[in-house]
Amino acid sequence: MHAVTRLRLSSGLTRLYDAAIAGLAAAATCWILVLMGLICADVVGLKLFASPIYGVIELTEKSIVPVVFLQLAYAARTGRITRIDFLYAPIARVSPTSARLLDVLFAGTGLAILGILSSFLLTDFRHALESGAYFGTMTIFSAPIWPFTLATLIGAAALAVEFLRQLGVAAMAAVSPDLRRQTAPRELIVFALALAAFGLAVTALIGADLDPVTLGVLSIVFLFAFLMSGMPVPIVLSLVGLGAIWLVRDNPAVAFRTLKVAATGTIDKFDFGVVPLFVLMGLLTNVADIGRDAYKVAAWWTRRLLGGLGVATVVANAIFAAVTGISIASAAIFSRVAVPQMTAHGYSARFAAGTVAGSSILGMLIPPSLLLIIFAFVTDSSVGRLFVAAAIPGILLAGLFCITIVLLARFIPGWVGDATSNDDLEPETFASSMRLLFPIAVLVSVVLGGIYLGWFTPTQAGAVGAFAALVLALVRRKLTWRNFKEILTETGQISVSVLFLIIGASVFSRALVMTSLPMDLVRGATEMELGFWAIVTLFVGIVIVMGMFLDSTSIIVITVPLVQPLITSLGGGIIGPDVVIWFGILTIVAVEMGLLTPPFGIAAFVVKAALGNQVSLGDVYLGALPYLAAMLVLIGLLIAFPALVTVVL
């Protein structure tokens, strides 16, 4: 009886805990919607009545940090914090006990870092409350700081509690009788030896008098070791950054203060509001069936071409990419829309699935693009200029994809399949096509036109675009209360996974600067007379390989801060003052190849998940190979003709 009572109590507490962290996340995502409305009202007031709403920018800046932290516990609970399972998954299969012990290590590390951060946030909250600190300008707009500090503290503490929960679950699993019976003594011995070796290495580092550059190199080694082990990426970045700062400055207090400054002072800028707003816009356009309409029009007008439905998929993806910056959304939509149409007309499932996966990456190159926004934040570049610079390469890549399909259909027809006539497609006139594409044209004009013409900042354009997409979904009667809640939840989870990575990357980047490793790399490359193009080629190759194991955002936040000083120093006289913008476009193309390469290949996974047993994962990867070749061609063109990027700047 007592056991049953304890079980019920435990189940009740779990439900209460889950409801609590889900409530925190829901409050944060609802606030994103409020910020969207305020920014739109501010834009209307300023542009139409020359009367802005005072305080919107300041309120947005103060809101971003708590919005992220309030969602972190729920993101960790649902597995949305980015991690790499490249080595962890095989370890879990071979030795479940070792995997559980790794989980204990990961959760304990996260608990320690969030515990330290929470203590600093508690001090900040007390100071803000006692001092009556406020932001804004008195008599115009002002608000107290303490509610925002309190919300951030609650979010950090909730994440610490979640890591504590994970620690307890992993520890109990590691010592459970069932797992002990499956565990061979050698597994525990190997794990204990590995842990001891790591402990000795750390002890040696603490005791050794190493120069900062050596510590910088060792930081990168430890970074990749932890990443491959399966530890959450933001925690890895924070842990290694803290360790490096501690050793370089020989003072843990400096490291801990850096953590607090990075957590609260990295993303508290109006520009970072663009991330959740563009994600919200993309998800709303998905619900509004814009992708389906684009494919319907493109399929009819390309029906006479060789591989016409494949070309239609690329064209529709390019159109859809102009209103959403998320490749994964494109992969999910066109897997359901384009693949059934292609296979019904005789195209092979491998070609159809590979075409959807390959063309989906256009969403991260054709502006507005989430990865371009992330690159801008990491390099302190202009989001607007990156959007402008990406237009020609994006269109060029779409054209290369279309040429690839036509060449395959002409010279390797067996790869494409036995395509039949497309005359049974629903006919379209010019007028009907324009009617279907009109909503897309409006969104593109509002978002990109507003940015290019200087009417909006990217964040304002994201808010206006999200509001327009919301109205469009309502007018088309595609938005229900259920899918609206799903959109808000997904907006928050995608945004927090990106912004938490940026916070972790900020800690690591500050550590790299303190080690002076980037500056020494610049000096070493200059002394060794390594050519600019050799460095660029090496970087592209490394990024493509990393794409096999890491997600796109992680690659950018890890590699770009290390390499950018080299590119800027050596490339200014070759590419010109816009070398960082050119480097950004090149980086995005190389990084996006990782979406199509095994074993990570997230776009391939999304297509496979959407199609179920219609196609194997291996066939998706094979079907995407020609598009990888086209992307390599684009990289070659961007290197050979940098003006493809810079001519419009």
XYZ file of C-alpha atoms in Angstrom:
649
model
C 0.000 0.000 0.000
C 2.809 2.378 0.902
C 4.540 1.637 -2.412
C 1.347 2.447 -4.333
C 0.948 5.702 -2.382
C 4.549 6.704 -3.091
C 4.066 5.913 -6.793
C 0.934 8.054 -6.970
C 2.649 10.896 -5.112
C 5.651 10.704 -7.427
C 3.396 10.682 -10.499
C 1.439 13.653 -9.154
C 4.584 15.662 -8.438
C 5.907 14.872 -11.918
C 2.703 16.129 -13.529
C 2.803 19.257 -11.379
C 6.446 19.886 -12.279
C 5.794 19.358 -15.996
C 2.832 21.720 -15.858
C 4.947 24.346 -14.067
C 7.793 24.427 -16.584
C 5.331 24.211 -19.492
C 3.548 27.211 -17.974
C 6.780 29.192 -17.815
C 7.446 28.395 -21.463
C 3.885 29.313 -22.449
C 4.143 32.667 -20.667
C 7.364 33.419 -22.554
C 5.930 32.478 -25.963
C 2.806 34.554 -25.332
C 5.073 37.490 -24.543
C 6.708 37.025 -27.976
C 3.246 37.539 -29.464
C 2.777 40.677 -27.346
C 6.128 42.043 -28.520
C 5.102 41.382 -32.132
C 1.982 43.495 -31.629
C 3.866 46.299 -29.884
C 6.562 46.474 -32.569
C 3.922 46.518 -35.325
C 2.042 49.299 -33.536
C 5.300 51.231 -33.150
C 6.038 50.872 -36.883
C 2.535 52.035 -37.852
C 2.695 54.961 -35.440
C 6.106 56.046 -36.707
C 5.557 55.579 -40.455
C 1.974 56.782 -40.764
C 1.600 59.292 -37.946
C 5.203 60.224 -37.086
C 4.336 59.234 -33.535
C 6.220 56.152 -32.313
C 5.285 54.234 -29.189
C 8.000 55.145 -26.734
C 9.719 52.327 -24.910
C 9.044 49.489 -27.378
C 12.715 49.045 -28.231
C 13.794 49.162 -24.586
C 11.010 46.775 -23.543
C 11.986 44.311 -26.278
C 15.629 44.423 -25.249
C 14.810 43.784 -21.610
C 12.401 40.985 -22.527
C 14.633 38.801 -24.695
C 16.793 37.363 -21.905
C 13.869 36.342 -19.633
C 11.927 35.018 -22.645
C 14.835 32.669 -23.372
C 15.490 31.579 -19.798
C 11.830 30.936 -18.970
C 11.722 28.358 -21.763
C 14.985 26.565 -21.037
C 13.671 24.071 -18.466
C 10.892 22.940 -20.803
C 13.360 22.746 -23.711
C 15.698 20.572 -21.622
C 12.760 18.410 -20.461
C 11.640 17.771 -24.049
C 15.154 17.266 -25.446
C 15.270 20.470 -27.499
C 18.627 21.734 -26.216
C 21.120 20.938 -28.963
C 23.388 17.950 -28.390
C 25.433 15.647 -30.607
C 24.846 11.904 -30.219
C 27.661 10.838 -32.542
C 29.526 8.874 -29.857
C 26.861 8.784 -27.160
C 24.422 6.648 -29.190
C 26.957 3.830 -29.863
C 28.032 3.916 -26.204
C 24.384 3.607 -25.114
C 23.950 0.547 -27.334
C 27.125 -1.198 -26.199
C 27.146 -0.164 -22.546
C 23.888 1.243 -21.103
C 25.530 1.757 -17.715
C 28.285 3.915 -19.223
C 25.630 5.977 -21.002
C 23.753 6.533 -17.732
C 26.988 7.525 -15.996
C 27.659 10.008 -18.795
C 24.169 11.366 -18.226
C 25.060 11.832 -14.557
C 28.186 13.740 -15.598
C 26.298 15.921 -18.097
C 23.431 16.733 -15.727
C 25.846 17.429 -12.862
C 27.830 19.832 -15.050
C 24.684 21.643 -16.143
C 23.478 21.833 -12.541
C 26.784 23.343 -11.399
C 26.857 25.973 -14.164
C 23.205 26.973 -13.725
C 23.603 26.982 -9.948
C 26.490 29.443 -10.200
C 24.570 31.591 -12.678
C 21.443 31.568 -10.484
C 23.430 32.826 -7.492
C 24.665 35.818 -9.525
C 21.159 36.471 -10.866
C 19.792 36.396 -7.305
C 22.284 39.121 -6.354
C 21.255 41.174 -9.392
C 17.584 40.787 -8.503
C 18.124 41.926 -4.919
C 20.132 44.930 -6.080
C 17.508 45.906 -8.690
C 14.691 45.576 -6.158
C 16.421 47.486 -3.365
C 17.834 50.260 -5.557
C 14.668 50.830 -7.577
C 16.680 50.634 -10.800
C 14.720 51.310 -13.967
C 15.255 51.438 -17.724
C 14.026 53.999 -20.237
C 13.815 57.754 -19.771
C 11.855 59.402 -16.981
C 8.798 61.435 -18.109
C 8.837 59.599 -21.476
C 8.949 55.897 -20.673
C 10.427 54.031 -17.752
C 9.870 50.683 -16.056
C 11.517 48.867 -13.135
C 14.214 46.344 -13.948
C 13.516 43.866 -11.153
C 10.576 41.997 -12.819
C 12.799 41.106 -15.781
C 15.673 40.086 -13.520
C 13.272 37.997 -11.446
C 11.910 36.246 -14.549
C 15.469 35.454 -15.693
C 16.313 34.141 -12.220
C 13.206 31.930 -12.192
C 14.117 30.548 -15.609
C 17.726 29.810 -14.633
C 16.624 28.198 -11.359
C 14.037 26.088 -13.206
C 16.729 24.843 -15.595
C 18.964 24.014 -12.616
C 16.064 22.018 -11.118
C 15.615 20.204 -14.440
C 19.298 19.263 -14.468
C 18.887 18.088 -10.870
C 15.940 15.941 -11.950
C 17.960 14.502 -14.842
C 20.833 13.820 -12.448
C 18.544 11.865 -10.132
C 16.921 9.911 -12.958
C 20.293 8.984 -14.499
C 21.781 8.016 -11.130
C 18.834 5.791 -10.246
C 18.957 4.179 -13.686
C 22.690 3.527 -13.351
C 22.242 1.614 -10.088
C 18.966 -0.122 -10.953
C 19.040 -3.944 -10.598
C 18.002 -4.474 -14.224
C 20.874 -2.383 -15.543
C 23.386 -3.903 -13.143
C 22.564 -7.370 -14.456
C 23.300 -6.181 -18.020
C 26.598 -4.567 -17.071
C 29.869 -6.391 -17.474
C 32.671 -5.488 -15.024
C 34.884 -4.383 -17.887
C 32.383 -1.634 -18.797
C 32.674 -0.066 -15.367
C 36.454 -0.459 -15.406
C 36.760 1.255 -18.808
C 34.471 4.091 -17.740
C 36.314 4.532 -14.437
C 39.665 4.629 -16.238
C 38.379 7.186 -18.739
C 37.020 9.361 -15.922
C 40.295 9.047 -13.995
C 42.298 10.006 -17.080
C 40.109 13.053 -17.569
C 40.520 14.010 -13.911
C 44.284 13.682 -14.145
C 44.354 15.801 -17.296
C 42.329 18.560 -15.622
C 44.509 18.398 -12.508
C 47.634 18.647 -14.651
C 46.225 21.667 -16.464
C 45.419 23.432 -13.202
C 48.889 22.758 -11.841
C 50.788 23.461 -15.053
C 52.036 26.914 -15.946
C 50.840 26.909 -19.551
C 50.898 29.923 -21.821
C 47.517 31.323 -22.944
C 47.836 30.162 -26.570
C 48.441 26.561 -25.472
C 45.385 26.829 -23.244
C 43.426 28.081 -26.242
C 44.440 25.062 -28.316
C 43.604 22.684 -25.456
C 40.229 24.400 -25.082
C 39.368 23.507 -28.664
C 40.482 19.902 -28.084
C 38.321 19.580 -24.958
C 35.466 21.333 -26.746
C 35.281 18.712 -29.483
C 35.807 15.848 -27.050
C 32.825 16.958 -24.966
C 30.718 17.694 -28.050
C 31.265 14.228 -29.447
C 30.470 12.641 -26.079
C 26.901 13.962 -26.232
C 26.936 16.784 -23.665
C 24.476 19.595 -24.588
C 26.305 22.030 -26.855
C 25.577 25.272 -24.911
C 26.743 23.595 -21.690
C 29.936 22.431 -23.423
C 30.664 25.919 -24.729
C 30.061 27.427 -21.285
C 32.063 24.759 -19.445
C 35.127 24.961 -21.683
C 34.937 28.752 -21.774
C 34.745 28.954 -17.975
C 37.675 26.569 -17.587
C 39.830 28.481 -20.054
C 39.099 31.862 -18.447
C 39.766 30.427 -14.983
C 43.164 29.083 -16.067
C 44.195 32.120 -18.115
C 43.290 34.624 -15.390
C 44.049 32.224 -12.523
C 40.866 33.463 -10.884
C 37.532 31.584 -10.799
C 35.653 34.767 -9.862
C 36.543 36.300 -13.246
C 35.234 33.215 -15.015
C 31.958 33.228 -13.086
C 31.391 36.936 -13.700
C 32.024 36.353 -17.399
C 29.329 33.670 -17.368
C 26.819 36.093 -15.841
C 27.719 38.879 -18.267
C 27.443 36.522 -21.255
C 24.091 35.159 -20.062
C 22.472 38.550 -19.505
C 24.455 40.870 -21.760
C 24.823 38.967 -25.025
C 21.279 38.801 -26.393
C 19.719 41.788 -24.610
C 19.645 43.802 -27.828
C 16.743 44.760 -30.067
C 18.351 42.985 -33.022
C 18.010 39.594 -31.317
C 14.227 39.958 -31.370
C 14.460 39.061 -35.042
C 15.021 35.376 -34.220
C 11.657 34.501 -32.618
C 9.774 36.857 -34.946
C 11.134 35.329 -38.152
C 10.587 31.827 -36.763
C 6.980 32.762 -35.936
C 6.489 34.149 -39.437
C 7.874 31.004 -41.034
C 5.644 28.681 -39.017
C 2.556 30.785 -39.755
C 3.269 30.746 -43.496
C 3.564 26.980 -43.228
C 0.059 26.751 -41.760
C -1.300 29.134 -44.421
C -0.419 26.585 -47.166
C 1.818 29.019 -49.035
C 4.227 26.209 -49.920
C 1.415 24.112 -51.385
C 0.244 27.009 -53.578
C 3.762 27.737 -54.791
C 4.249 24.091 -55.774
C 0.902 23.947 -57.580
C 1.785 26.944 -59.744
C 5.374 25.827 -60.377
C 4.287 22.279 -61.319
C 1.951 23.538 -64.033
C 4.348 26.026 -65.619
C 7.318 23.603 -65.666
C 5.358 20.567 -66.858
C 6.988 20.534 -70.315
C 10.565 20.500 -69.002
C 12.607 17.355 -68.556
C 12.257 16.509 -64.900
C 9.571 19.181 -64.700
C 8.136 18.209 -61.317
C 11.631 18.155 -59.838
C 12.244 21.656 -61.216
C 8.853 22.691 -59.811
C 9.946 21.479 -56.367
C 13.071 23.635 -56.534
C 11.166 26.689 -57.767
C 8.486 26.272 -55.099
C 11.169 25.881 -52.417
C 12.863 29.063 -53.638
C 9.567 30.961 -53.469
C 8.778 29.565 -50.042
C 12.313 30.396 -48.862
C 11.616 34.067 -49.578
C 9.023 34.139 -46.785
C 10.572 31.783 -44.250
C 14.138 31.273 -43.063
C 13.837 27.674 -41.860
C 15.035 24.814 -44.076
C 13.412 22.191 -41.882
C 9.959 23.685 -42.497
C 10.537 23.446 -46.259
C 11.673 19.821 -45.983
C 8.580 18.874 -43.969
C 6.116 20.701 -46.242
C 7.377 19.541 -49.621
C 7.859 15.962 -48.440
C 4.074 15.855 -48.081
C 3.266 17.998 -51.130
C 5.843 17.238 -53.823
C 6.955 13.648 -53.231
C 3.496 12.050 -53.679
C 2.993 14.064 -56.874
C 6.377 13.055 -58.292
C 6.104 9.363 -57.449
C 2.569 9.278 -58.904
C 4.046 10.511 -62.199
C 6.775 7.886 -62.380
C 9.685 9.641 -60.686
C 11.738 7.380 -58.430
C 11.198 7.736 -54.689
C 14.943 8.258 -54.261
C 15.000 11.167 -56.713
C 11.829 12.720 -55.291
C 12.988 12.532 -51.676
C 16.512 13.701 -52.547
C 15.129 16.658 -54.509
C 12.994 17.777 -51.567
C 15.909 17.413 -49.133
C 18.358 19.147 -51.470
C 16.164 22.085 -52.423
C 15.008 22.633 -48.834
C 18.382 24.148 -47.952
C 17.454 27.178 -50.068
C 15.528 28.353 -47.009
C 18.791 29.055 -45.192
C 20.412 30.992 -48.054
C 17.645 32.945 -49.753
C 16.750 35.785 -47.374
C 15.238 36.048 -44.852
C 17.461 33.332 -43.392
C 17.853 32.304 -39.766
C 21.478 31.242 -40.326
C 22.341 34.602 -41.896
C 20.902 36.264 -38.799
C 23.001 34.036 -36.534
C 26.142 34.761 -38.560
C 25.414 38.488 -38.276
C 25.172 38.212 -34.491
C 28.360 36.167 -34.169
C 30.395 38.550 -36.362
C 28.634 41.797 -35.390
C 27.667 42.315 -39.045
C 24.620 43.922 -40.612
C 21.670 41.559 -41.032
C 20.277 43.739 -43.798
C 23.522 43.721 -45.796
C 23.787 39.955 -45.458
C 20.219 39.614 -46.753
C 21.025 41.807 -49.747
C 24.267 39.932 -50.457
C 22.545 36.521 -50.317
C 19.974 37.307 -53.013
C 22.140 36.569 -56.071
C 23.853 33.431 -54.638
C 20.429 32.143 -53.524
C 18.894 32.578 -56.956
C 22.040 31.146 -58.545
C 21.892 28.048 -56.353
C 18.239 27.505 -57.246
C 19.226 27.784 -60.907
C 22.060 25.271 -60.446
C 19.610 22.846 -58.845
C 17.241 23.192 -61.826
C 20.090 22.667 -64.302
C 21.190 19.599 -62.323
C 17.710 18.079 -62.587
C 17.443 18.733 -66.335
C 20.908 17.224 -66.928
C 20.048 14.151 -64.866
C 16.779 13.675 -66.766
C 18.598 14.075 -70.077
C 21.730 11.996 -69.522
C 20.917 9.685 -66.583
C 17.166 9.134 -66.926
C 17.293 6.016 -64.765
C 18.252 8.169 -61.793
C 15.147 10.334 -62.208
C 12.779 7.455 -62.966
C 10.269 6.742 -65.692
C 8.537 10.111 -65.689
C 5.129 10.180 -67.355
C 3.146 13.044 -68.835
C 2.130 15.857 -66.512
C -0.964 16.835 -68.501
C -3.251 15.557 -65.755
C -2.124 18.375 -63.447
C -4.760 20.907 -62.542
C -4.413 23.630 -65.211
C -3.411 27.140 -64.271
C -3.855 30.403 -66.137
C -1.694 33.443 -65.645
C -4.496 35.068 -63.653
C -5.054 32.050 -61.393
C -1.306 31.723 -60.830
C -1.033 35.351 -59.825
C -3.969 34.918 -57.471
C -2.252 31.998 -55.723
C 1.101 33.776 -55.560
C -0.302 37.143 -54.488
C -0.040 36.425 -50.708
C 3.567 35.337 -51.173
C 4.337 38.491 -53.141
C 2.798 40.620 -50.398
C 4.851 38.950 -47.653
C 8.090 39.187 -49.660
C 7.405 42.844 -50.466
C 6.630 43.669 -46.856
C 9.582 41.851 -45.300
C 12.437 42.077 -47.787
C 11.225 45.240 -49.512
C 10.916 46.991 -46.159
C 14.459 45.990 -45.203
C 16.039 46.821 -48.573
C 14.302 50.212 -48.801
C 15.219 51.107 -45.241
C 11.621 51.270 -43.984
C 12.164 48.638 -41.284
C 14.975 47.213 -39.277
C 15.153 43.399 -39.610
C 13.432 43.018 -36.219
C 10.608 45.346 -37.237
C 10.310 43.519 -40.558
C 10.050 40.225 -38.666
C 7.216 41.591 -36.518
C 5.319 43.048 -39.478
C 5.864 39.863 -41.516
C 4.693 37.667 -38.641
C 1.570 39.794 -38.218
C 0.875 39.666 -41.970
C 1.325 35.874 -41.954
C -1.042 35.635 -38.975
C -3.704 37.648 -40.830
C -3.177 35.524 -43.949
C -3.610 32.274 -42.007
C -6.789 33.643 -40.398
C -8.244 34.883 -43.705
C -7.603 31.484 -45.273
C -9.201 29.811 -42.247
C -6.138 27.632 -41.757
C -5.452 28.693 -38.194
C -7.121 26.774 -35.401
C -6.653 27.211 -31.684
C -4.823 23.874 -31.565
C -2.287 24.568 -34.319
C -1.861 28.143 -33.062
C -0.754 26.804 -29.675
C 1.585 24.398 -31.467
C 3.033 27.282 -33.496
C 3.666 29.375 -30.393
C 5.289 26.446 -28.586
C 7.474 25.574 -31.579
C 8.434 29.240 -32.029
C 9.690 29.359 -28.472
C 11.532 26.053 -28.623
C 13.316 26.807 -31.906
C 14.227 30.307 -30.728
C 15.536 29.196 -27.353
C 17.676 26.443 -28.879
C 19.355 29.054 -31.102
C 19.720 31.859 -28.549
C 20.983 29.554 -25.784
C 23.690 28.425 -28.192
C 24.642 32.049 -28.791
C 24.939 32.636 -25.037
C 27.231 29.611 -24.693
C 29.227 30.719 -27.727
C 29.682 34.132 -26.136
C 31.383 32.553 -23.107
C 33.647 30.473 -25.349
C 34.453 33.433 -27.631
C 35.452 35.592 -24.666
C 37.732 32.786 -23.521
C 39.356 32.563 -26.956
C 40.020 36.295 -26.945
C 41.662 36.020 -23.514
C 43.926 33.223 -24.759
C 44.915 35.435 -27.746
C 44.682 32.334 -29.957
C 42.814 34.075 -32.824
C 45.390 36.872 -32.937
C 48.230 34.352 -32.896
C 46.607 32.473 -35.758
C 46.558 35.687 -37.782
C 50.211 36.354 -36.976
C 51.212 32.749 -37.671
C 49.410 32.658 -41.011
C 51.100 35.917 -42.000
C 54.565 34.693 -41.008
C 54.069 31.330 -42.740
C 52.817 33.186 -45.819
C 49.702 31.042 -46.019
C 47.629 32.419 -48.849
C 44.165 33.789 -48.255
C 42.626 31.316 -50.690
C 44.395 28.385 -49.046
C 42.904 29.370 -45.692
C 39.444 29.792 -47.237
C 39.645 26.386 -48.936
C 40.811 24.714 -45.722
C 38.012 26.368 -43.759
C 35.355 25.274 -46.242
C 36.643 21.703 -46.138
C 36.621 21.632 -42.328
C 33.100 23.057 -42.179
C 31.793 20.472 -44.654
C 33.308 17.660 -42.583
C 31.953 19.160 -39.354
C 28.531 19.250 -40.978
C 28.516 15.467 -40.865
C 28.438 15.574 -37.057
C 27.238 18.999 -35.861
C 24.156 21.099 -36.540
C 24.454 24.288 -38.589
C 24.133 26.774 -35.737
C 26.756 25.004 -33.626
C 29.242 25.030 -36.497
C 28.818 28.771 -36.974
C 29.127 29.727 -33.307
C 32.170 27.457 -32.839
C 34.242 28.083 -35.967
C 33.473 31.604 -37.129
C 34.842 33.502 -34.081
C 38.098 31.592 -34.483
C 38.527 32.136 -38.224
C 36.983 35.557 -38.804
C 40.077 37.522 -37.665
C 42.139 35.606 -40.234
C 39.649 36.285 -43.012
C 39.330 39.959 -42.146
C 43.082 40.495 -41.848
C 44.125 38.662 -44.994
C 41.097 39.188 -47.209
C 40.488 42.915 -46.936
C 42.903 43.711 -49.738
C 41.609 40.869 -51.943
C 37.837 40.904 -51.514
C 37.483 44.478 -50.289
C 35.735 46.080 -47.301
C 32.836 43.607 -47.565
C 35.038 40.574 -46.961
C 33.080 39.530 -43.849
C 29.782 39.632 -45.786
C 31.305 37.521 -48.570
C 32.737 35.143 -45.979
C 29.288 34.860 -44.399
C 27.588 33.769 -47.623
C 30.365 31.271 -48.326
C 30.101 29.915 -44.793
C 26.317 29.453 -44.993
C 26.589 27.460 -48.230
C 29.293 25.208 -46.771
C 27.442 24.793 -43.478
C 24.175 23.934 -45.207
C 25.837 21.022 -46.978
C 25.826 19.400 -43.548
C 22.027 19.196 -43.722
C 22.406 16.649 -46.508
C 25.411 14.599 -45.364
C 25.358 11.510 -43.122
C 25.307 10.730 -40.296
C 23.729 13.980 -38.995
C 21.949 15.294 -42.123
C 18.915 16.758 -40.368
C 17.104 17.624 -43.630
C 17.376 13.985 -44.690
C 15.980 12.896 -41.319
C 13.016 15.272 -41.658
C 12.193 13.983 -45.147
C 12.483 10.371 -43.994
C 10.248 11.052 -40.979
C 7.624 12.727 -43.162
C 7.606 9.894 -45.741
C 7.784 6.956 -43.331
C 8.412 3.643 -45.087
C 8.048 5.082 -48.591
C 11.816 5.577 -48.797
C 14.887 4.579 -46.807
C 17.215 7.075 -45.160
C 20.037 5.813 -47.368
C 17.994 6.590 -50.491
C 17.351 10.121 -49.236
C 21.099 10.661 -48.842
C 21.784 9.186 -52.286
C 19.047 11.255 -53.885
C 20.565 14.422 -52.415
C 24.073 13.760 -53.779
C 23.612 15.726 -57.050
C 22.536 18.773 -55.061
C 25.655 18.546 -52.920
C 27.642 18.655 -56.167
C 25.696 21.757 -57.237
C 26.503 23.420 -53.912
C 30.198 22.684 -54.428
C 29.917 24.366 -57.827
C 28.384 27.424 -56.156
C 31.212 27.526 -53.613
C 33.694 27.441 -56.490
C 31.849 30.287 -58.236
C 31.773 32.403 -55.076
C 35.511 31.894 -54.619
C 36.291 32.579 -58.275
C 33.903 35.547 -58.567
C 33.466 37.306 -55.188
C 31.543 40.038 -57.002
C 28.553 37.673 -57.081
C 28.162 38.660 -53.432
C 29.618 42.155 -53.226
C 28.267 43.727 -56.427
C 24.907 44.560 -54.832
C 26.401 46.075 -51.652
